[in-house]
Tab-separated table of C-alpha atoms in Angstrom:
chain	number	residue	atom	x	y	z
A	767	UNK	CA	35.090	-1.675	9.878
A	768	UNK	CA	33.143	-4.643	11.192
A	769	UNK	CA	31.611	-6.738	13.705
A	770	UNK	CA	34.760	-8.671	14.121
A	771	UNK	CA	37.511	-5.813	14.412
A	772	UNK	CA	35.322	-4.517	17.045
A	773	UNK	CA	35.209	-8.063	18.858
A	774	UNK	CA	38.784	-8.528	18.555
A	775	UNK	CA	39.708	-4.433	20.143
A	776	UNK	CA	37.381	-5.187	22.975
A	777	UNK	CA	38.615	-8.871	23.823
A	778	UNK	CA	35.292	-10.493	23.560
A	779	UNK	CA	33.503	-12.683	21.370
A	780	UNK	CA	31.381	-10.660	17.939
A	781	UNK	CA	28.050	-12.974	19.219
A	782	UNK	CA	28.616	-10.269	22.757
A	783	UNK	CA	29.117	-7.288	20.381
A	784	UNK	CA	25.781	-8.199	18.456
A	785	UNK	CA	23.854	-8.822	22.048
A	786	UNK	CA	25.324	-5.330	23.377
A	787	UNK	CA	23.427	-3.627	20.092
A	788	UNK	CA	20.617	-5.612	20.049
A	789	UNK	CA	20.011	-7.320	23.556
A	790	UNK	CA	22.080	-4.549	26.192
A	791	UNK	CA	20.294	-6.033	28.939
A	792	UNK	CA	21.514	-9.335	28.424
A	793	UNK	CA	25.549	-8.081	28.623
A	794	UNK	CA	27.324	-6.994	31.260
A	795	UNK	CA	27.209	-3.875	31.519
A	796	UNK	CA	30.794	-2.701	31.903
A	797	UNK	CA	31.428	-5.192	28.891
A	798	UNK	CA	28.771	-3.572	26.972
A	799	UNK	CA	29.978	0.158	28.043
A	800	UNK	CA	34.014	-0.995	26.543
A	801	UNK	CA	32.529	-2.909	23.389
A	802	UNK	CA	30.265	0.415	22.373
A	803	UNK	CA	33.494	2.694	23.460
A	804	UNK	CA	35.652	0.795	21.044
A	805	UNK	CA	32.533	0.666	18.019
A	806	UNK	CA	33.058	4.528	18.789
A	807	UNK	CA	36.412	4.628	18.296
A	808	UNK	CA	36.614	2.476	15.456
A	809	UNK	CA	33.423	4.446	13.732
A	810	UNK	CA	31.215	1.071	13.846
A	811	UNK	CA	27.693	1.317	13.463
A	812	UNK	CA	25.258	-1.760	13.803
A	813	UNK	CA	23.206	-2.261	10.355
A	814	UNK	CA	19.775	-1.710	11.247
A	815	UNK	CA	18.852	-4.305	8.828
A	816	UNK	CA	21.321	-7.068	10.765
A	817	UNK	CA	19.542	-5.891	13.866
A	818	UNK	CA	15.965	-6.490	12.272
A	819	UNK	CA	16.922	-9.411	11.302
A	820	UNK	CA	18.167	-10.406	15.178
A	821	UNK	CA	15.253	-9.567	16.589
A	822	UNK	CA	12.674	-9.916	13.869
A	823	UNK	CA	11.354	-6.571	14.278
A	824	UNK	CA	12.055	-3.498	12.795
A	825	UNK	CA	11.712	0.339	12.920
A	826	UNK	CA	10.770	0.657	9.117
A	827	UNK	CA	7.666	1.773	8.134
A	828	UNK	CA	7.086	1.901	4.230
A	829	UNK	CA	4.929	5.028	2.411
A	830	UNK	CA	4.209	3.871	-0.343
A	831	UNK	CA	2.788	6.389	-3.199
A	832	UNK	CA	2.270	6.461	-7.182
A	833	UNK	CA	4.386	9.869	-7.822
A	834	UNK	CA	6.737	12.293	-6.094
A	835	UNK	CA	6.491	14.724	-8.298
A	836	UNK	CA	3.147	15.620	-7.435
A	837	UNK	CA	3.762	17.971	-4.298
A	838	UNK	CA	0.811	16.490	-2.337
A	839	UNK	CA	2.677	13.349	-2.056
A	840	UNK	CA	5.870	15.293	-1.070
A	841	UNK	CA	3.947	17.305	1.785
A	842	UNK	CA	2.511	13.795	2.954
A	843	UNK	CA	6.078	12.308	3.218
A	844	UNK	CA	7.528	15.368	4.724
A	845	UNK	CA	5.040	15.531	7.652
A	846	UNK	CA	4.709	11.830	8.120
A	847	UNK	CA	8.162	11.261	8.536
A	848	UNK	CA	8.377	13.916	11.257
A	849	UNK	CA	5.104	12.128	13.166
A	850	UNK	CA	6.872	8.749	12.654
A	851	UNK	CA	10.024	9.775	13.791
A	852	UNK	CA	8.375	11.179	16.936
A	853	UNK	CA	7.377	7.825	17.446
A	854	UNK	CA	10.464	6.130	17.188
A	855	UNK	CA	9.933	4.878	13.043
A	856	UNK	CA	12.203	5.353	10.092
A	857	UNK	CA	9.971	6.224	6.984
A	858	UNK	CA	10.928	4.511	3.689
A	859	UNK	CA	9.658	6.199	0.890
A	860	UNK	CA	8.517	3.743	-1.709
A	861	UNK	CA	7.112	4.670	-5.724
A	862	UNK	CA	5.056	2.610	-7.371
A	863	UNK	CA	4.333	4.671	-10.777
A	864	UNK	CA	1.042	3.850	-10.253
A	865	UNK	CA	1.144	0.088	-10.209
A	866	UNK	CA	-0.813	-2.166	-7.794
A	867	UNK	CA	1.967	-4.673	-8.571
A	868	UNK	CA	4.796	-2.385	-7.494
A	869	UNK	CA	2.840	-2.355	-4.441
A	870	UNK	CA	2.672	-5.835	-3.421
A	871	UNK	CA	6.067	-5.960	-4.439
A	872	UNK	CA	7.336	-3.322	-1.704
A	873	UNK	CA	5.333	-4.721	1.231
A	874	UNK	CA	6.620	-8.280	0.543
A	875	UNK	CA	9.939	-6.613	0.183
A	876	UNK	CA	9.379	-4.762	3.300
A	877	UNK	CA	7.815	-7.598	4.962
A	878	UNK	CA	10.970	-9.532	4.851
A	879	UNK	CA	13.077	-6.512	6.572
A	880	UNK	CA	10.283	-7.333	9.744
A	881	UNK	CA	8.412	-3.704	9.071
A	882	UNK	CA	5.491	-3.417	11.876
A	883	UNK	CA	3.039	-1.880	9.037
A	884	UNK	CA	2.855	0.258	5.825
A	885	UNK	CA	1.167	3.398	4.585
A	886	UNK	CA	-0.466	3.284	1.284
A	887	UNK	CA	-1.477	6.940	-0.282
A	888	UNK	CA	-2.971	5.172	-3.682
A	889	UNK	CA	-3.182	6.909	-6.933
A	890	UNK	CA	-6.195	3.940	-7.892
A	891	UNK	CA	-8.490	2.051	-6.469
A	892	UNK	CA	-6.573	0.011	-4.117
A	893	UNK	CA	-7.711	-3.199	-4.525
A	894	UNK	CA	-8.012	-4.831	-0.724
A	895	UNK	CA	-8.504	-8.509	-1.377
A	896	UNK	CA	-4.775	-7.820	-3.374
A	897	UNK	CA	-3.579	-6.345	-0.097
A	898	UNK	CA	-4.405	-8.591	2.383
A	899	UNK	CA	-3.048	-11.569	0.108
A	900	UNK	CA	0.424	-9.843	1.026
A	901	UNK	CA	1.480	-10.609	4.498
A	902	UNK	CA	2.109	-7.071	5.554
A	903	UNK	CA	-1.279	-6.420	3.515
A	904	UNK	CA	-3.101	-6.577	6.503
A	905	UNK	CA	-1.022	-4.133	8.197
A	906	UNK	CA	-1.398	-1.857	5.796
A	907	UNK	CA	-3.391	1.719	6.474
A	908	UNK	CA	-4.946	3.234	3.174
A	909	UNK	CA	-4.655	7.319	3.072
A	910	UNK	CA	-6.681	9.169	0.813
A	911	UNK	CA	-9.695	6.343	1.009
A	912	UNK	CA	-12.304	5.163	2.884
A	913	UNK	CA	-13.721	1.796	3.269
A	914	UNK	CA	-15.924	-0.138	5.358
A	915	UNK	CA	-13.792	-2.417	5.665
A	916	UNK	CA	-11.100	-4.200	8.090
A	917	UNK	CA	-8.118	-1.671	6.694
A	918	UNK	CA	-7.728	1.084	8.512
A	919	UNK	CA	-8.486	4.507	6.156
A	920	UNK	CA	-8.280	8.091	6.270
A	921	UNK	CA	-8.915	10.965	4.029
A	922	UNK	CA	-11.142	14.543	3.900
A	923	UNK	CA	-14.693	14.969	3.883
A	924	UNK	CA	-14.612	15.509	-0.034
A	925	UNK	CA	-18.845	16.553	0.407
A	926	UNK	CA	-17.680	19.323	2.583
A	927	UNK	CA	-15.040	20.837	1.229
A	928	UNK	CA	-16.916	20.958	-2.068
A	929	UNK	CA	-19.810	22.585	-0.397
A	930	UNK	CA	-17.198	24.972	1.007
A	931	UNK	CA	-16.136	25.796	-2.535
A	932	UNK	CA	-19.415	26.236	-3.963
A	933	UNK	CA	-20.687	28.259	-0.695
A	934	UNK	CA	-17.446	30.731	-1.209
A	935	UNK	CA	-18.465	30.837	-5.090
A	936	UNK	CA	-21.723	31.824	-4.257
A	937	UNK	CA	-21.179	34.231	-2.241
A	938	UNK	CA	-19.211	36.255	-4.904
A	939	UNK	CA	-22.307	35.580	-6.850
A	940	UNK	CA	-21.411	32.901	-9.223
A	941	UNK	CA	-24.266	30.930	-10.731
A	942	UNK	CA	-22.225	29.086	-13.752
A	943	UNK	CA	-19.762	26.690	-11.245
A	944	UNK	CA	-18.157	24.549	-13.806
A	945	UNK	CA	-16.018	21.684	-12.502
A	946	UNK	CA	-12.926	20.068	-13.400
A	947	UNK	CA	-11.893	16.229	-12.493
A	948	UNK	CA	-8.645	14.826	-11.554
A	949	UNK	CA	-7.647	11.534	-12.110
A	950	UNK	CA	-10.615	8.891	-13.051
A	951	UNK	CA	-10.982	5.881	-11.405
A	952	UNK	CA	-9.347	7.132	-8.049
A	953	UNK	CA	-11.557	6.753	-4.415
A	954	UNK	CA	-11.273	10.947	-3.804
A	955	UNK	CA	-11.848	11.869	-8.209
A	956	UNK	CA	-15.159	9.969	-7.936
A	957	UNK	CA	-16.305	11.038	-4.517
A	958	UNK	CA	-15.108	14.975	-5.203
A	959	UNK	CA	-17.023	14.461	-8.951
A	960	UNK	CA	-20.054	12.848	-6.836
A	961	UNK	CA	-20.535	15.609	-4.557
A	962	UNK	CA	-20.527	18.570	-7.122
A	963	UNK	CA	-22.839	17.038	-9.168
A	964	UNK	CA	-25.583	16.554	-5.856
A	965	UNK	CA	-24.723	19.928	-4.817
A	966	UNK	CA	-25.810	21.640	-8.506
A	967	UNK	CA	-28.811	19.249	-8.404
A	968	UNK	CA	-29.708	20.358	-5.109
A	969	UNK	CA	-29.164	24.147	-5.698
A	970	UNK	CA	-31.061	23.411	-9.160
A	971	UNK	CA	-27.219	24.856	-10.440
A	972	UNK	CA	-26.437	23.424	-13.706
A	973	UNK	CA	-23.202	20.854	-13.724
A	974	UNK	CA	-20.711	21.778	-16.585
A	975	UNK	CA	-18.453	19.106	-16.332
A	976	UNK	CA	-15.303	20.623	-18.273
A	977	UNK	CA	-13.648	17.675	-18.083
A	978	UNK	CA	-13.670	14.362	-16.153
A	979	UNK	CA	-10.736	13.052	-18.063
A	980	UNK	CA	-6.926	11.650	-16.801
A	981	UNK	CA	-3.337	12.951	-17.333
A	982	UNK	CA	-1.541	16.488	-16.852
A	983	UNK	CA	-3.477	17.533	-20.451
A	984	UNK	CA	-6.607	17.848	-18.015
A	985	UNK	CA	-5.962	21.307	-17.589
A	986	UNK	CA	-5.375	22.441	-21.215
A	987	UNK	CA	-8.209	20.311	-22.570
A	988	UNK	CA	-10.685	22.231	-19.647
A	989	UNK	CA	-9.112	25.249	-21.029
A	990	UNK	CA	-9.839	24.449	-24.939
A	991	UNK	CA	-13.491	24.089	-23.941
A	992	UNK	CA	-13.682	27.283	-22.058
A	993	UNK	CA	-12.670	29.068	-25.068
A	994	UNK	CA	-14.701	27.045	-27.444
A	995	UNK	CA	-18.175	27.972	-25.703
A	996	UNK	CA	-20.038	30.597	-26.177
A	997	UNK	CA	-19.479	34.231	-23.989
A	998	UNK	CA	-22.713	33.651	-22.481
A	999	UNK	CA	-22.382	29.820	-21.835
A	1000	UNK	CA	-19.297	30.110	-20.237
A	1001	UNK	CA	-18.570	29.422	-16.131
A	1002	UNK	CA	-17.821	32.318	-14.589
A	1003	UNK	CA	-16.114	29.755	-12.338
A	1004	UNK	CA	-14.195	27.040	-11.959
A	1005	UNK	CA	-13.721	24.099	-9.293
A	1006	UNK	CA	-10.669	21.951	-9.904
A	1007	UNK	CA	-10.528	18.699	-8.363
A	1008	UNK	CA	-7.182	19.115	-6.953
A	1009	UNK	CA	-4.496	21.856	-6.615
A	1010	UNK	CA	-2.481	20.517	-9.473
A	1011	UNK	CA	-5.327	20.446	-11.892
A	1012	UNK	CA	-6.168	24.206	-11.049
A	1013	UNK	CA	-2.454	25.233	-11.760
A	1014	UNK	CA	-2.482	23.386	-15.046
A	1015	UNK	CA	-6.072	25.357	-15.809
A	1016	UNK	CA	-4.733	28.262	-14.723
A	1017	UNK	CA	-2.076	28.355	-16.975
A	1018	UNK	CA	-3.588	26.894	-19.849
A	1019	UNK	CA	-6.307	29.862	-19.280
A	1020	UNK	CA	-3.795	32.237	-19.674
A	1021	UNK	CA	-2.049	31.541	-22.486
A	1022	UNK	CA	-5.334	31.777	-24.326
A	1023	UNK	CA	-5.656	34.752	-23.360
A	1024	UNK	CA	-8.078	33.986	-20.393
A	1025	UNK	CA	-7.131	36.049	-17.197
A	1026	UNK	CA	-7.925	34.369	-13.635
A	1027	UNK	CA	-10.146	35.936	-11.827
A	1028	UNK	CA	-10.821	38.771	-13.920
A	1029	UNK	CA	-12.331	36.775	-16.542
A	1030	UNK	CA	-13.206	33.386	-14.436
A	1031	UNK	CA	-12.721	32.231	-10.851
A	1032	UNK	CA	-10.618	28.908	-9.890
A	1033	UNK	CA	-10.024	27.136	-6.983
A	1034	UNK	CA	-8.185	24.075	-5.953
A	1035	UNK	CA	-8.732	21.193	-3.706
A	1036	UNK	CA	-5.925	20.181	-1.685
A	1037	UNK	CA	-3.817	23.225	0.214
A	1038	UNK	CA	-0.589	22.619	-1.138
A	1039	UNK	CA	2.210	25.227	-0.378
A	1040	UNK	CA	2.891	26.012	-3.658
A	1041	UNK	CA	-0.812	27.555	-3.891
A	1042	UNK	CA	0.863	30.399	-1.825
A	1043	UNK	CA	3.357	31.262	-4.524
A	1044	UNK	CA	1.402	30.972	-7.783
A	1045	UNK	CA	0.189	33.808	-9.829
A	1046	UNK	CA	-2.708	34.402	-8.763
A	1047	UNK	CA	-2.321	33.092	-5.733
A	1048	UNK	CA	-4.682	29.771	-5.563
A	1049	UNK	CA	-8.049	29.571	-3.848
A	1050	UNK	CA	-8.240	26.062	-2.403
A	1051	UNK	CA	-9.960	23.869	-0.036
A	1052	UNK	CA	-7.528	22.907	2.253
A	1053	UNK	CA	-6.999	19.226	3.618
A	1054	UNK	CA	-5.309	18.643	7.335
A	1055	UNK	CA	-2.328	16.887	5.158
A	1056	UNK	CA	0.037	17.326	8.419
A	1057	UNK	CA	-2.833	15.365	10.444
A	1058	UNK	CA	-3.133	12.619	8.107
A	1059	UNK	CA	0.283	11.291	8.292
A	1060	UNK	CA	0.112	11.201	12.131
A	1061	UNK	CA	-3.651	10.184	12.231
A	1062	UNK	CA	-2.071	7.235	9.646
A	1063	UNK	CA	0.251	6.219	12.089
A	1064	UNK	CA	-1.746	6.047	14.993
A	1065	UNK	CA	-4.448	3.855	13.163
A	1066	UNK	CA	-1.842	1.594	12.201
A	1067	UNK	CA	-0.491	1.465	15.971
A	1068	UNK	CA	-4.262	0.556	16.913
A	1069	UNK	CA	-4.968	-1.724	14.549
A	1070	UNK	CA	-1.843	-3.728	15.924
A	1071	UNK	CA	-2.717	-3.667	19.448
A	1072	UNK	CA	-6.211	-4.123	19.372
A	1073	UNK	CA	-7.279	-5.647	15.729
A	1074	UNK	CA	-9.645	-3.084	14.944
A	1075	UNK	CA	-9.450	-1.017	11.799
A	1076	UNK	CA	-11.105	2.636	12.258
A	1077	UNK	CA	-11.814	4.949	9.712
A	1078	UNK	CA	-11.168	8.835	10.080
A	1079	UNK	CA	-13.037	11.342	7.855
A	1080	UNK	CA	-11.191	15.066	8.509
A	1081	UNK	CA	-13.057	18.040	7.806
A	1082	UNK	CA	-11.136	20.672	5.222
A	1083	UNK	CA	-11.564	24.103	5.201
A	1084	UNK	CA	-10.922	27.213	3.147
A	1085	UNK	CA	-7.929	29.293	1.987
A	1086	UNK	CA	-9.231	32.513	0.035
A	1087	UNK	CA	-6.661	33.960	-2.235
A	1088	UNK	CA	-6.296	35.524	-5.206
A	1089	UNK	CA	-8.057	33.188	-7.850
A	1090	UNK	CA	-11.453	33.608	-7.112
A	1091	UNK	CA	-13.497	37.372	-6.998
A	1092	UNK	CA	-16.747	38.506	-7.665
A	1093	UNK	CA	-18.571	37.823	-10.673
A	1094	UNK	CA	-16.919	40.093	-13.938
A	1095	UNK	CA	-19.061	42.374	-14.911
């Protein structure tokens, strides 16, 4: 059904059915209240891209991330697209695998289809100069990062929330915290790998880096080395740099023989969901995921109405499960 079969039912011209989607006010409004009872009738809907491209605006705001099969990137869309949907947006999720490329591609993409701003949850360094030479670049808020710079960020205090990890370890009376990395190269990897290291120097703790490597073998190769030390020079806990990597160790522990907690501790970094239903149940530091979707969307809002691009650090806290207990005996 189109534009023109709802014209021709409703006696008027198609440029009146466009203005009675796009422009009501500028249609009489018995006119406009027969044209939309036809489009009823006749099951017409206005495409949302014909109206962007009307008005040269557009409700589409693109999140754009490296993976969805990592679930922290699936909580992130889930929750944003409630908070942008509250505000009147239509998320488009976009995947890059990755690729800074694939990024510039889906803002100029998006850019075209009059999008007010995008979301960027980056998997690597994002590279601003390369943003901002794509128009909607510098409407572009960076999640997961923080800059001093004129994009608008936010992301967890990654200090804290490994304090909070080694304070909880600690306290169970580990003194052999051993940490594992997630992926190198990315803003929170190096910050999260920063801030154990000045914590053990600090508590005069030694840093056993297990491994600081990249890729889902993380896990298994953290859980090779385990087993290759000596009893005595082993952790008798374990810090992974995200929730993912301390499933992966957790499992590759296991089917070495290695039993979580009752041999070694492990926690996460992240609060996922799925750290409720895992065996053990995960340990974690928890990050306000559900509040940095909406926090995303109202920095973007700001940065449109007043030009100024803020930077929000959240503070995480701690889920204790079943992953972590006192040190074996």
């Amino acid at each position: 059904m189109s534009i023109d079969d709802v014209a021709a039912r409703a006696g008027v011209h198609r440029s009146t059915v466009s203005r009675a989607f796009s422009r009501p006010e500028a249609v009489n409004p018995t006119t406009r209240q027969r044209i939309l009872e036809v489009a009823e009738s006749l099951g017409y809907r206005m495409s949302p891209l014909a109206q962007a491209l009307r008005r040269k605006t557009s409700n589409l705001v693109p999140l754009i991330v490296p993976d969805i099969t990592n679930p922290f990137y699936g909580e992130l869309a889930k929750t944003m697209a409630t908070a942008a949907a509250e505000k009147g947006y239509q998320l488009v999720l976009c995947v890059t695998g990755g690729e800074v490329a694939q990024t510039n591609a889906y803002l100029t993409a998006l850019q075209g289809m009059y999008a007010p701003f995008g979301i960027v949850a980056p998997s690597t360094s994002v590279d601003l100069d390369e943003l901002r030479s794509v128009a909607l670049g510098s409407r572009v808020v960076v999640v997961d990062r923080v800059d001093k710079a004129d994009v608008p960020t936010v992301t967890v205090d990654s200090a804290e929330g490994i304090a909070l990890a080694v304070d909880h370890l600690r306290g169970l009376g580990h003194r052999r915290i051993a940490y594992v990395s997630g992926i190198s190269g990315t803003y929170t990897s190096r910050d999260r790998l920063a801030a154990y290291e000045g914590l053990a120097a600090k508590l005069e703790m030694p840093a056993m880096i297990l491994d600081a490597g990249t890729g889902p073998e993380v896990g298994e190769r953290a859980a090779e080395l385990f087993v290759d030390m000596a009893h005595e020079e082993r952790p008798t806990a374990v810090i992974a740099a995200n929730d993912m990597v301390a499933f992966a160790l957790i499992s590759s522990l296991g089917a070495r023989g290695v039993s979580v907690p009752d041999d070694v501790s492990v926690m996460g970094f992240d609060g996922l969901e799925l750290g409720s239903r895992s065996n053990p149940r995960l340990t974690t530091v928890r990050q306000p995921i559900a509040d940095m979707g909406a926090i995303a969307i109202d920095l973007a809002e700001q940065l449109l109405n007043d030009g100024e691009a803020r930077h929000v650090v959240l503070t995480p806290d701690l889920l204790i499960r079943a992953s972590t207990a006192e040190v074996p005996r």
